[in-house]
Amino acid sequence: MEWETVIGLETHVELATRTKIFCACSTKFGAPPNTQCCPVCMGMPGTLPVLNEKVVEYAVRTGLALNCEITKYNRFDRKNYFYPDLPKGYQTSQLYLPVARNGAVRIELENGREKDIGISEMHMEEDAGKLIHEPENGCTKVDYNRCGVPLIEIVTQPDFRDGEEVVAYLEELQSILQYLEVSDCKLQEGSLRCDVNLSVRPVGSAQLGSRTEMKNLGSFRAVRRAVAYESQRQIAVLESGGAVLQETRRWDEDRNKSVSMRAKENARDYRYFPEPDLPPLRLDEAYLELLRQQPELAGEKRRRYRQEYGLPAYDADMLTGQKALAEFFEETVARGADPKTASNWILGQVLRQLSQRNLEAKDMTLLPRTLARIIELVERGEINRNTGVQVFDGVFDGGDPEEYIKVNGLRQVSDPEQITRAVETVLKQNPGPVAEFRAGKEKSFGFLVGQTMRNLGGKGDSKQVNVILRNRLSEP
């Protein structure tokens, strides 16, 4: 029998507010355990929550970017469950009237195909604490710093059919959130987390199978592997005559398999009821209109870069991968650099330096005007491309390109007589490659060019070197 995998996602996103959703505690990541909590986020008797206005703004901006309908009258609900990392014994969330519904995200797949992923709903809620397991002594510790950190949970329709589609969606969602500047989306810090709801069914069947929910997916690589494993596990269970249990499973990265955690809860298990300590939210049209003024998102930039600048799809995808990188590219072009030349330098030299220094584009000190000036100096023939790379590396952390060239004596050698003398020296020192070239071995020409450039300290005008060397070799 041929099987089809059906997947829906629940993605939790920590919002980039300075303080928590219902109190003034800091949301800064990495603080010592239990130093960023107070009676409000710990749920002490007699305390009352006060909603952070910035959380609402970020949630609405996200909902609009996901093409959702914004719920003008929405409210919070209590989701009751008991777990060590939830000191209140309930989570303040939204079930009945979430802030946004009925949206869609368009993803681009590797084969050029596009697909719309439906967004069922998006709601605001507070995060729970974090359990820290210590297997060496069998202890579990609780850090409550994360309690009350604002979240949005984005729930999709079951529109995915494989792991590649899931990852494409997560990458697009991550890009949207980062461009909106509502979240840093750092998977390694837990600010973007997803749960995968997966079932299988016979191809052609309209009925959904029993689903499992997989948690503990800390990377896009883990998502791909978890989807592939769980799909095959469920197929094997069904083909052996068994039944798939509706349950929550944990992805074990070390063992490359999913492990059962507990039976899957339903909404009734949480005994939801309206949050009595928070009034409903009323969002008027004037407020929504103000938030509809969104920045240009990555998908729009990709299309514009291809159409306006004539860039290949690969360049457009890479440049828009980080908002700061796209902004750097656009300002470099605005300062006179050719778009394709600027793209080549950024995707080559800029990304090389960022990788070597383990930096993100937003953290680099190199200025667009500096790169634009280096490109101009190369195009005007004042330095060659190789020297341009040397200058780039020299001023990446700051400095003036022309001053660096002057101090280090890197001005390009363009004097025909000097180049001719270097060519003649190389020809005398390399009779073997000369004879090979004259016998038809074109590869030897490249060797002779390299030796000439070396003789000129790497500063020769490559075009003149090629012309003078070829003319000299054509002489009897």
XYZ file of N, CA and C in Angstrom, residues 41-130:
270
model
N 4.882 36.831 37.966
C 5.118 35.724 37.028
C 5.245 34.384 37.743
N 5.405 34.406 39.082
C 5.416 33.167 39.857
C 4.023 32.801 40.363
N 3.030 33.672 40.109
C 1.653 33.363 40.462
C 1.369 33.376 41.947
N 2.003 34.262 42.689
C 1.774 34.328 44.132
C 0.377 34.881 44.438
N -0.219 34.436 45.524
C -1.561 34.927 45.875
C -1.593 36.447 46.030
N -2.663 37.046 45.551
C -2.844 38.488 45.699
C -2.224 39.324 44.599
N -1.523 38.696 43.642
C -0.907 39.454 42.548
C -1.855 39.499 41.359
N -1.715 40.545 40.549
C -2.554 40.707 39.362
C -1.679 40.983 38.145
N -1.986 40.388 37.000
C -1.217 40.632 35.780
C -1.616 41.951 35.121
N -0.659 42.585 34.460
C -0.913 43.783 33.649
C -0.325 43.511 32.270
N -1.154 43.582 31.235
C -0.732 43.196 29.890
C 0.277 44.175 29.307
N 1.352 43.642 28.754
C 2.391 44.413 28.077
C 1.869 44.831 26.690
N 1.726 46.121 26.449
C 1.156 46.617 25.186
C 2.008 46.207 23.981
N 3.324 46.131 24.179
C 4.213 45.782 23.067
C 3.951 44.361 22.573
N 3.532 43.481 23.470
C 3.217 42.108 23.075
C 2.066 42.105 22.081
N 1.056 42.899 22.363
C -0.100 42.987 21.464
C 0.331 43.538 20.105
N 1.142 44.580 20.116
C 1.621 45.166 18.858
C 2.376 44.136 18.024
N 3.309 43.414 18.656
C 4.105 42.426 17.918
C 3.219 41.290 17.394
N 2.249 40.884 18.197
C 1.358 39.808 17.761
C 0.528 40.247 16.564
N -0.012 41.450 16.609
C -0.836 41.944 15.497
C 0.009 42.122 14.249
N 1.218 42.679 14.394
C 2.100 42.825 13.231
C 2.368 41.468 12.577
N 2.604 40.466 13.401
C 2.861 39.127 12.868
C 1.627 38.591 12.174
N 0.475 38.742 12.807
C -0.756 38.268 12.185
C -1.004 38.906 10.830
N -0.765 40.186 10.718
C -0.942 40.871 9.433
C 0.039 40.352 8.395
N 1.293 40.133 8.802
C 2.309 39.629 7.866
C 1.996 38.210 7.413
N 1.255 37.447 8.227
C 0.865 36.086 7.862
C -0.488 36.061 7.162
N -0.948 37.247 6.758
C -2.199 37.374 5.998
C -3.409 36.869 6.774
N -3.384 37.070 8.086
C -4.470 36.602 8.946
C -5.563 37.661 9.097
N -6.718 37.181 9.510
C -7.792 38.064 9.959
C -7.524 38.385 11.427
N -7.468 39.671 11.766
C -7.208 40.066 13.143
C -8.540 40.101 13.911
N -8.543 39.453 15.068
C -9.739 39.420 15.909
C -9.805 40.724 16.707
N -10.740 41.588 16.338
C -10.803 42.908 16.977
C -11.236 42.819 18.446
N -12.007 41.794 18.768
C -12.401 41.563 20.156
C -11.853 40.205 20.555
N -10.736 40.207 21.292
C -10.146 38.939 21.714
C -9.871 38.974 23.208
N -9.628 37.814 23.782
C -9.467 37.743 25.227
C -8.507 36.612 25.587
N -8.113 36.583 26.859
C -7.239 35.540 27.378
C -8.061 34.495 28.136
N -7.495 33.275 28.166
C -8.125 32.162 28.872
C -7.081 31.466 29.743
N -7.561 30.766 30.752
C -6.666 29.976 31.600
C -6.629 28.535 31.106
N -5.426 28.050 30.905
C -5.192 26.657 30.500
C -4.609 25.940 31.715
N -5.389 25.090 32.325
C -5.019 24.495 33.610
C -4.262 23.181 33.443
N -3.060 23.143 33.948
C -2.337 21.871 34.076
C -1.241 22.039 35.122
N -0.810 20.929 35.672
C 0.147 20.963 36.775
C 1.448 20.310 36.339
N 2.524 21.120 36.388
C 3.833 20.648 35.982
C 4.856 21.481 36.753
N 5.997 20.921 37.100
C 6.954 21.661 37.944
C 7.404 23.004 37.371
N 7.431 23.141 36.028
C 7.915 24.401 35.462
C 6.811 25.449 35.326
N 5.629 25.174 35.858
C 4.503 26.095 35.766
C 4.010 26.409 37.183
N 4.620 27.372 37.853
C 4.328 27.577 39.280
C 2.893 27.996 39.570
N 2.236 28.659 38.614
C 0.861 29.097 38.857
C -0.140 27.944 38.825
N 0.221 26.844 38.185
C -0.719 25.745 38.008
C -1.632 25.951 36.813
N -1.429 27.041 36.091
C -2.170 27.295 34.848
C -1.341 28.234 33.977
N -1.640 28.227 32.698
C -0.973 29.111 31.743
C -2.014 30.075 31.191
N -1.669 31.353 31.151
C -2.561 32.338 30.546
C -2.338 32.316 29.038
N -3.385 31.934 28.312
C -3.288 31.722 26.870
C -4.555 32.264 26.205
N -4.785 31.894 24.958
C -6.004 32.267 24.241
C -6.531 31.039 23.505
N -7.729 30.617 23.796
C -8.338 29.496 23.092
C -9.547 29.928 22.279
N -10.496 30.573 22.925
C -11.779 30.839 22.284
C -11.731 32.016 21.312
N -10.988 33.066 21.671
C -10.911 34.256 20.820
C -9.445 34.646 20.631
N -8.690 33.885 19.830
C -7.271 34.208 19.601
C -7.122 35.501 18.812
N -5.945 36.092 18.877
C -5.735 37.403 18.270
C -5.795 37.375 16.747
N -5.507 36.221 16.114
C -5.515 36.160 14.648
C -5.954 34.782 14.176
N -6.598 34.767 12.991
C -7.088 33.516 12.422
C -6.975 33.553 10.909
N -7.065 32.367 10.311
C -7.288 32.200 8.863
C -6.291 32.968 7.997
N -5.020 32.620 8.138
C -3.989 33.235 7.313
C -3.355 32.246 6.356
N -2.267 32.653 5.736
C -1.552 31.772 4.813
C -0.141 32.291 4.608
N 0.793 31.358 4.445
C 2.186 31.680 4.130
C 2.559 30.935 2.863
N 3.129 31.640 1.904
C 3.568 30.998 0.663
C 5.029 30.590 0.799
N 5.305 29.327 0.502
C 6.678 28.835 0.570
C 7.165 28.504 -0.832
N 8.475 28.638 -1.023
C 9.111 28.283 -2.290
C 9.934 27.025 -2.063
N 9.704 26.010 -2.902
C 10.398 24.738 -2.766
C 11.529 24.654 -3.776
N 12.436 23.708 -3.575
C 13.653 23.636 -4.387
C 13.376 23.427 -5.865
N 12.299 22.744 -6.204
C 11.998 22.479 -7.610
C 11.298 23.645 -8.298
N 11.244 24.805 -7.623
C 10.610 25.979 -8.196
C 9.114 26.057 -7.915
N 8.566 25.013 -7.310
C 7.137 24.997 -7.016
C 6.849 25.865 -5.795
N 5.691 26.535 -5.821
C 5.241 27.319 -4.683
C 4.017 26.646 -4.072
N 3.846 26.835 -2.774
C 2.723 26.214 -2.079
C 2.269 27.122 -0.950
N 0.955 27.255 -0.781
C 0.412 28.040 0.315
C 0.133 27.130 1.511
N 0.625 27.554 2.668
C 0.387 26.829 3.917
C -0.627 27.627 4.729
N -1.750 27.003 5.042
C -2.790 27.695 5.778
C -2.449 27.874 7.246
N -2.754 29.049 7.784
C -2.599 29.329 9.211
C -3.992 29.244 9.841
N -4.174 28.290 10.719
C -5.471 28.121 11.372
C -5.734 29.259 12.358
N -4.783 29.480 13.257
C -4.925 30.577 14.214
C -3.592 30.891 14.866
N -3.521 32.066 15.467
C -2.333 32.488 16.192
C -2.795 33.143 17.488
N -2.214 32.736 18.598
C -2.637 33.316 19.874
C -1.443 33.754 20.714
N -1.718 34.643 21.648
C -0.714 35.119 22.604
C -0.788 34.266 23.864
N 0.346 34.063 24.502
C 0.367 33.343 25.763
C 1.691 33.598 26.473
N 1.808 33.067 27.678
C 3.049 33.198 28.436
C 3.821 31.883 28.390
N 5.142 31.994 28.431
C 5.987 30.806 28.428
C 6.050 30.218 29.835
N 6.409 28.948 29.896
C 6.636 28.282 31.184
C 8.120 28.355 31.541
N 8.483 27.830 32.705
C 9.887 27.777 33.098
C 10.618 26.668 32.361
N 11.791 26.344 32.832
C 12.618 25.337 32.157
C 13.155 24.336 33.169
